[in-house]
Coordinates of C-alpha atoms and ligand atoms in Angstrom, one line a residue:
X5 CA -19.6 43.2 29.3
X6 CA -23.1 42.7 29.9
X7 CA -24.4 38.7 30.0
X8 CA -20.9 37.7 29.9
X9 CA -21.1 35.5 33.6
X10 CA -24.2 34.6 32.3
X11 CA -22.4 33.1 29.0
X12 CA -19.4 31.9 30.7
X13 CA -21.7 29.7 32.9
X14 CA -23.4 28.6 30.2
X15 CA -21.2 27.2 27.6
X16 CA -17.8 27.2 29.3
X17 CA -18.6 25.2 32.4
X18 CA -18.4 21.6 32.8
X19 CA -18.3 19.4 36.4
X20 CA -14.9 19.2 37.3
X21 CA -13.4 15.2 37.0
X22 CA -9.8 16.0 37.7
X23 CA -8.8 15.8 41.3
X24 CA -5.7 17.9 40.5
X25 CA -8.4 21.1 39.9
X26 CA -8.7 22.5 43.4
X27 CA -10.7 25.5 42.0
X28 CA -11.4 26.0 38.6
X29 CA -13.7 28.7 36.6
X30 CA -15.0 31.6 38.9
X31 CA -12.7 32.4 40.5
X32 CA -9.8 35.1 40.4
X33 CA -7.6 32.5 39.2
X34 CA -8.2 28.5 38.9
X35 CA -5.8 26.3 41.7
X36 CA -3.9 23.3 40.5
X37 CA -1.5 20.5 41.6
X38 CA 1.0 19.6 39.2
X39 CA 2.3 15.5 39.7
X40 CA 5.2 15.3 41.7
X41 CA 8.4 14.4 39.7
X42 CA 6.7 15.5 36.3
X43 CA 7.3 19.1 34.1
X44 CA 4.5 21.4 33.3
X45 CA 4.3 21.6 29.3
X46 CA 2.7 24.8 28.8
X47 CA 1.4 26.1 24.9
X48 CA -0.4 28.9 23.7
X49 CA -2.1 29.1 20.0
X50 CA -4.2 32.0 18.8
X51 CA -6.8 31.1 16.1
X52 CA -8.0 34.5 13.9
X53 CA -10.6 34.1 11.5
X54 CA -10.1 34.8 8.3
X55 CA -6.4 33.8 9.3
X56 CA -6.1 30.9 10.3
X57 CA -9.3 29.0 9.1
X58 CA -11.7 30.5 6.4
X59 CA -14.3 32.8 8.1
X60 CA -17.0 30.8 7.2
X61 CA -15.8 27.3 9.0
X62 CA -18.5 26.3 10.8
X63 CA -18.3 26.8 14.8
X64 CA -18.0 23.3 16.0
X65 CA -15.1 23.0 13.8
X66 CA -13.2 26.5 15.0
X67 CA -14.0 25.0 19.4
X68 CA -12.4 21.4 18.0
X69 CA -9.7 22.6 15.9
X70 CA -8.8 25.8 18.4
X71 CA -8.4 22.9 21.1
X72 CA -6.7 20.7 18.4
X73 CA -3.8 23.0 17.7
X74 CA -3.0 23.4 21.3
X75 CA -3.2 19.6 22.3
X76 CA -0.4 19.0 19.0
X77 CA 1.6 21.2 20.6
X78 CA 1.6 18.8 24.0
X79 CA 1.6 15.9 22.0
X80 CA 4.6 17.4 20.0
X81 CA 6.2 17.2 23.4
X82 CA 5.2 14.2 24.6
X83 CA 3.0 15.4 27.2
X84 CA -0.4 14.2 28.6
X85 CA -2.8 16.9 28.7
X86 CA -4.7 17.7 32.0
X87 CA -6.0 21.5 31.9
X88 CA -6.9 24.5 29.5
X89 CA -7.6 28.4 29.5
X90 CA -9.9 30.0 27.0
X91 CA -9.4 33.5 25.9
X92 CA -12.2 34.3 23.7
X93 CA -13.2 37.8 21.6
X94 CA -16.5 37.7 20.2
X95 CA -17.7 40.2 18.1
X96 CA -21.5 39.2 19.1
X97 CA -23.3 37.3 21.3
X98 CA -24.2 35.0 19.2
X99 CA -26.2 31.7 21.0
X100 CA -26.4 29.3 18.6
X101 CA -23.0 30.1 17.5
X102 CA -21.1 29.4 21.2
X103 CA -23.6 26.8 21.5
X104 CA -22.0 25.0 18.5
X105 CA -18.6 26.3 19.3
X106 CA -18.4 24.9 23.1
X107 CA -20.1 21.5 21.9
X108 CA -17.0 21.2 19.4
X109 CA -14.5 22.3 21.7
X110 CA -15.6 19.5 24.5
X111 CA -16.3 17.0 22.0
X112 CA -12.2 17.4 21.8
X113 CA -11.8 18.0 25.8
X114 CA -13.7 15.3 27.0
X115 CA -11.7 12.3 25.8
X116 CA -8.4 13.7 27.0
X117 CA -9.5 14.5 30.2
X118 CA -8.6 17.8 29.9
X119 CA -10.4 20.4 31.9
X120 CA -11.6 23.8 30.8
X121 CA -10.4 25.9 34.1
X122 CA -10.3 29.4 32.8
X123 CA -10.7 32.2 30.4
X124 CA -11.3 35.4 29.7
X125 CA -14.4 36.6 27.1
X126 CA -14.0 40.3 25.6
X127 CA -16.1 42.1 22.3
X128 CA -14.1 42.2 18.7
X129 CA -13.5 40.5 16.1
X130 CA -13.5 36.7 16.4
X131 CA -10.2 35.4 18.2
X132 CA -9.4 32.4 19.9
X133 CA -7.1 31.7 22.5
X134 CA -6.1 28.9 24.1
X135 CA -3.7 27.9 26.2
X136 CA -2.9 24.3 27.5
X137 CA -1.0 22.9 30.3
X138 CA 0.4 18.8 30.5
X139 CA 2.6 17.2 32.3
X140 CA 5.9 15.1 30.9
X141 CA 8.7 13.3 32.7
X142 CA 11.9 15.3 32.5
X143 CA 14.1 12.5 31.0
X144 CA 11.2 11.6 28.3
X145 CA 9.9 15.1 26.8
X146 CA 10.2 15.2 23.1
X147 CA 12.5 18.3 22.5
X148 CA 13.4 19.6 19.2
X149 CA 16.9 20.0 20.1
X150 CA 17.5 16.0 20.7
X151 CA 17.3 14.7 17.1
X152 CA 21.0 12.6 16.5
X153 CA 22.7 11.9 13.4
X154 CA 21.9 8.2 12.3
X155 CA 18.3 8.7 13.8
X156 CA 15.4 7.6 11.2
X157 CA 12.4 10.6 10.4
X158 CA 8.9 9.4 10.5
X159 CA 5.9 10.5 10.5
X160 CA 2.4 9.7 11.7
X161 CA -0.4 9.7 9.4
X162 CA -0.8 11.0 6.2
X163 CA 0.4 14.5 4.9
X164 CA -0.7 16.9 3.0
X165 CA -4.8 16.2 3.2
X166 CA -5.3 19.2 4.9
X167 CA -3.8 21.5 2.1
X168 CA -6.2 19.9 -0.5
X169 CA -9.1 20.4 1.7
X170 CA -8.2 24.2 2.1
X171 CA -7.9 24.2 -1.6
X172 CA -11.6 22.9 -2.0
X173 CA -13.0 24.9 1.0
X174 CA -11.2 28.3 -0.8
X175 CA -13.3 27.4 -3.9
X176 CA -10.0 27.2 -5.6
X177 CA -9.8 23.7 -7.0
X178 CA -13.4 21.7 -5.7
X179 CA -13.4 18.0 -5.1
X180 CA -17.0 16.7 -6.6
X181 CA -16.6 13.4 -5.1
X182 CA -18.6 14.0 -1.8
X183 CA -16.9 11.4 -0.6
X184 CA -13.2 12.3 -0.4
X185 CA -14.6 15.8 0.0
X186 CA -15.6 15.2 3.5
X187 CA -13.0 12.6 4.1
X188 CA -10.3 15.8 3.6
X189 CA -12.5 18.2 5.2
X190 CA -12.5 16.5 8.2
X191 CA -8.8 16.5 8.4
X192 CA -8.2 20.0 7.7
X193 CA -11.3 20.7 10.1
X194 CA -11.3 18.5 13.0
X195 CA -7.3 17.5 13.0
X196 CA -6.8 14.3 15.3
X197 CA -3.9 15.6 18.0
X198 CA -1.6 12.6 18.0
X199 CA -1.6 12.3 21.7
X200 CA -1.5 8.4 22.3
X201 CA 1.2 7.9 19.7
X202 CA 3.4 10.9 21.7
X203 CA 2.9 9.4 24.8
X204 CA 3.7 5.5 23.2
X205 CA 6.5 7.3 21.9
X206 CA 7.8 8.6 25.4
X207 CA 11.3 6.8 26.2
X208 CA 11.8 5.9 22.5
X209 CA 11.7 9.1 20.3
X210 CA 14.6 11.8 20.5
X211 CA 12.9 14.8 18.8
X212 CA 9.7 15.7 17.8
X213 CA 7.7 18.5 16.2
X214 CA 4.1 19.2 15.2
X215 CA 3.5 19.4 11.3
X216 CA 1.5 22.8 11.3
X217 CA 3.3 24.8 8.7
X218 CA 3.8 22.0 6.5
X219 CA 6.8 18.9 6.5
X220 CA 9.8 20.8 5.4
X221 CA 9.3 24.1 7.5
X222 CA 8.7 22.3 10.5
X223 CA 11.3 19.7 10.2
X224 CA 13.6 22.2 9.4
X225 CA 13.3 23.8 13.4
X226 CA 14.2 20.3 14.5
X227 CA 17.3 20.6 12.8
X228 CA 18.1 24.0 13.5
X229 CA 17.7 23.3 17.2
X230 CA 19.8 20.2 17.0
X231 CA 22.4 20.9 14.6
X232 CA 21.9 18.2 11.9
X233 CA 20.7 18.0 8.6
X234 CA 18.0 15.1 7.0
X235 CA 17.7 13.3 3.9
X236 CA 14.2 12.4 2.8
X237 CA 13.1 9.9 0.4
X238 CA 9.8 11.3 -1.4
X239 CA 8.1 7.8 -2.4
X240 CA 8.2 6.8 1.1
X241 CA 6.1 10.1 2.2
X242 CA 2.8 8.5 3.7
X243 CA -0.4 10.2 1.3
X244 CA -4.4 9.2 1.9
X245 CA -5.6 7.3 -0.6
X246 CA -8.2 10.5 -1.3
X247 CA -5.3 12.6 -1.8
X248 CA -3.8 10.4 -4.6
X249 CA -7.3 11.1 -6.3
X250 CA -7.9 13.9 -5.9
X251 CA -4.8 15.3 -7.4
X252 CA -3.7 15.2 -10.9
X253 CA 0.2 14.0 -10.4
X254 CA 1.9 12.6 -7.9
X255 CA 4.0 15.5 -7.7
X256 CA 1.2 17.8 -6.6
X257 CA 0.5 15.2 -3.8
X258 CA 4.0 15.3 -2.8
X259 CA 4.2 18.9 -3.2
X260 CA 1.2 19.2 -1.1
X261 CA 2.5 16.8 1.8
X262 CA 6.0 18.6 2.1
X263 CA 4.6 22.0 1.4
X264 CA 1.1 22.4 2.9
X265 CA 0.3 23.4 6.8
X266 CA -2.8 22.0 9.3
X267 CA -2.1 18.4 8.9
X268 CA -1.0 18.4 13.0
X269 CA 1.0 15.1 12.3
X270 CA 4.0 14.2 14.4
X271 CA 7.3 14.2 12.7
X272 CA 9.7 12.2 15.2
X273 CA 13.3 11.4 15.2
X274 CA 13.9 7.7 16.6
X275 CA 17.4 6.1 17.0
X276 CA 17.5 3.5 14.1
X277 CA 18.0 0.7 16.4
X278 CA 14.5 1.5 18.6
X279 CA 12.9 1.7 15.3
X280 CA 10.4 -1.6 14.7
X281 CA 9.5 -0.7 18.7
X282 CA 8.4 2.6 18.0
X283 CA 6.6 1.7 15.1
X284 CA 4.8 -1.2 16.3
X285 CA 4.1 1.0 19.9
X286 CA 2.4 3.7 17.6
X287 CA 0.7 1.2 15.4
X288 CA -0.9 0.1 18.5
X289 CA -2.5 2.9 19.7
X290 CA -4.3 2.7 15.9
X291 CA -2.2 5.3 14.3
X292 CA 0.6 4.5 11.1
X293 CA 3.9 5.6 11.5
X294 CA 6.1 5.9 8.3
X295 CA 9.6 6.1 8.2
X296 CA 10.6 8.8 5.8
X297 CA 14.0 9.4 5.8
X298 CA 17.3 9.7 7.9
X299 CA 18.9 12.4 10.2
X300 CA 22.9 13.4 8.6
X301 CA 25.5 15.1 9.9
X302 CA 25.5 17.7 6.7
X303 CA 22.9 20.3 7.6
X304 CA 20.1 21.2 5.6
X305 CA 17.4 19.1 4.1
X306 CA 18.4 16.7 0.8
X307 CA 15.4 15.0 -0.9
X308 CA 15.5 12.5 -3.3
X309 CA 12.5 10.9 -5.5
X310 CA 13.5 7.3 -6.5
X311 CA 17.7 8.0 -6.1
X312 CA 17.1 11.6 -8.3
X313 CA 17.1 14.5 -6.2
X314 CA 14.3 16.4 -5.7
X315 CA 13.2 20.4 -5.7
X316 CA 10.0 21.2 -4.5
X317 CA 8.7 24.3 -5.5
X318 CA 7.6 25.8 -1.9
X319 CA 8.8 25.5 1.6
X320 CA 5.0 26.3 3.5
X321 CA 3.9 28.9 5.5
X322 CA 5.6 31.5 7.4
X323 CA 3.3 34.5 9.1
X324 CA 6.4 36.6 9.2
X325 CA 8.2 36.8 5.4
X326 CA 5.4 38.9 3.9
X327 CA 2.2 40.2 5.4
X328 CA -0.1 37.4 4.0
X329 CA -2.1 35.6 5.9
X330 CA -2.2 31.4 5.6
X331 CA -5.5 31.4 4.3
X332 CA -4.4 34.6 1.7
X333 CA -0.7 32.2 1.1
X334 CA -3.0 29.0 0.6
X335 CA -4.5 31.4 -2.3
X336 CA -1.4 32.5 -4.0
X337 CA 1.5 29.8 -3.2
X338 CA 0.2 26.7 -2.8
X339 CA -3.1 26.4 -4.7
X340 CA -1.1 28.4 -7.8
X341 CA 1.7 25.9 -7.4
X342 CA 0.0 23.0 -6.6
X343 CA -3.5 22.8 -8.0
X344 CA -3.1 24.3 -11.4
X345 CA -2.0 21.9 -14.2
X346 CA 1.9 22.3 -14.5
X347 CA 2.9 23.2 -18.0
Ligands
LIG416 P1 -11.5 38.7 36.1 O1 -12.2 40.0 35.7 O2 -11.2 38.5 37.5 O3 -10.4 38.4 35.1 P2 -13.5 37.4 34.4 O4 -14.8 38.2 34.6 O5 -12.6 37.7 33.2 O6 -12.7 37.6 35.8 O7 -13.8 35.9 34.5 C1 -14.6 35.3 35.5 C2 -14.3 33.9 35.6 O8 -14.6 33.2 34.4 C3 -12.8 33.6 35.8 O9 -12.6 32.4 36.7 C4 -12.3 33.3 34.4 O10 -11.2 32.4 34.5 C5 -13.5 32.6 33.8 N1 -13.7 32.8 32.4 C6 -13.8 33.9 31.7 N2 -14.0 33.7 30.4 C7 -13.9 32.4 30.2 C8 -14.0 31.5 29.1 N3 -14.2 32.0 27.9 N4 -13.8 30.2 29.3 C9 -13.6 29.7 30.5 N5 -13.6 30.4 31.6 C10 -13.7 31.8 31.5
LIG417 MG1 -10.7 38.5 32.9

């Protein structure tokens, strides 16, 4: 595609500061060194607009949250990030847009270390792929399969603020208070991948997932994979303080922290007895963790509001149970559910 080794140069290459990068963008391929004694993590998220954030979302957001995903998904496994590949369709040449676009992607890149080292840049309609590549001692990766019965659920963060932004972004149900409108924004637009609390949590933690799809969906796979159930207690579930006011009941706000997706919390399992350590190792790296329940030997999820047990009215987002789209789901599940005044 004409200009494309002119754009590649342009806004998808940086000085290399990894020693572990023998030959990066270029090239036919890029030529690493992966640690002695550690396992490559490896992840791959696609970002479509229109999909999988409205198509209007401005370009520094889409390069930060594209990366964003991708580094959850290492920090989901407890592994330190180190190098990334871009796979990008464009349906223009748009400077200003890539401009904005690679600023918001390094912005991300930068502080992790993480090193752009290749890609591929084709003509359609927007698409974003990236895929990322850490490293994680065998013994200490964060598997989904390794949750035990006894072990406490917790959660970093707060849940369910990116749901309420996507509400307000869809024009569905705005937030006037400019405030808490770009407080939520932010979190459903530049997600913070909990990276430092993964890695504090390496040695401590059993299992752990991302919360992309929303609490109960992805805690669900945890359980799947390890054969065990979870009972969760609904007034310990950790919500912003902007969430709280900017719905009308607590019910939506708990609704929306079980139920809603892009949050890209950590849920971890931790054996009861290694609890205060993990939480004081994750509160140290600036980050709250909130215990939020226990894992059972009965399978399946209980949930309980104040000793009453509890039915939510939505279990998130899943791509593959009807041909909806999360942004088109967001319209018709959660902001109908959620957002409207129950009767
Ligand atoms: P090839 O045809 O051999 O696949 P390309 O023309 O696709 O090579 O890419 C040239 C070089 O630029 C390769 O090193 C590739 O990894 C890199 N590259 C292409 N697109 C991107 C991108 N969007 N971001 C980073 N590197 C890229
Ligand atoms: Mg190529």
């Amino acid at each position: 595609m004409p200009g494309e080794f002119d754009l590649i140069q342009r806004y998808f290459t940086r000085p290399n500061r990894r020693d572990d990068v023998a030959l990066a963008v270029g090239d036919d391929c890029a030529l690493l060194t992966v640690p002695a004694g550690q396992l490559l993590a490896v992840s791959t998220d696609t970002l479509i607009a229109g999909v999988h954030f409205p198509v209007d979302t401005a370009p520094y957001d889409i390069g930060w949250k594209a990366l964003a995903v991708n580094l959850s998904d290492l920090a989901a496994m407890g592994a330190q990030p180190a190098w990334a590949t871009l796979a990008i369709t464009l349906p223009e040449f748009n400077h200003p847009w890539l401009q904005a676009f690679s600023a918001g992607l390094f912005a991300l890149a930068e502080p992790h270390k993480l090193a752009l080292v290749g890609g591929d840049t084709t003509r359609g309609p927007l698409s974003i792929t990236i895929t990322v590549h850490g490293f994680v001692p065998a013994p200490q990766a964060l598997r989904r399969d390794a949750a035990q019965v006894g072990d406490v659920v917790a959660v970093t963060g707060t849940l369910g603020d990116a749901g309420r932004a996507l509400a307000h972004a869809l024009g569905q149900s705005p937030i006037t208070d400019q405030t808490d409108a770009e407080w939520l924004l932010a979190r459903l637009n530049r997600p913070s991948p909990r990276l430092a609390a993964a890695l504090a949590l390496r040695g401590i933690g059993h299992a752990a997932i991302d919360i992309s799809d929303g609490l109960l969906q992805d805690l669900q796979h945890v359980l799947n994979r390890s054969g065990v159930g979870a009972a969760l207690q609904m007034e310990s579930l950790p919500l912003s303080a902007a969430l709280r006011r900017q719905t009308t009941t607590e019910q939506q706000a708990v609704e929306l922290a079980l139920g809603s997706g892009d949050d890209y919390e950590l849920c971890v399992t931790i054996p009861a007895a290694r609890w205060p350590q993990a939480q004081a190792a994750v509160n140290a790296c600036g980050v709250t963790l909130t215990r939020i329940g226990r894992i059972t030997a009965t399978p399946g999820l209980a949930l309980d509001w104040n000793g009453a047990a509890f039915m939510p009215t939505q279990r998130g987002y899943d791509h593959f149970k009807d041909s909806q789209s999360h942004v088109d789901q967001a319209n018709s599940n959660q902001l109908n559910s959620h957002l409207k005044e129950r009767s």
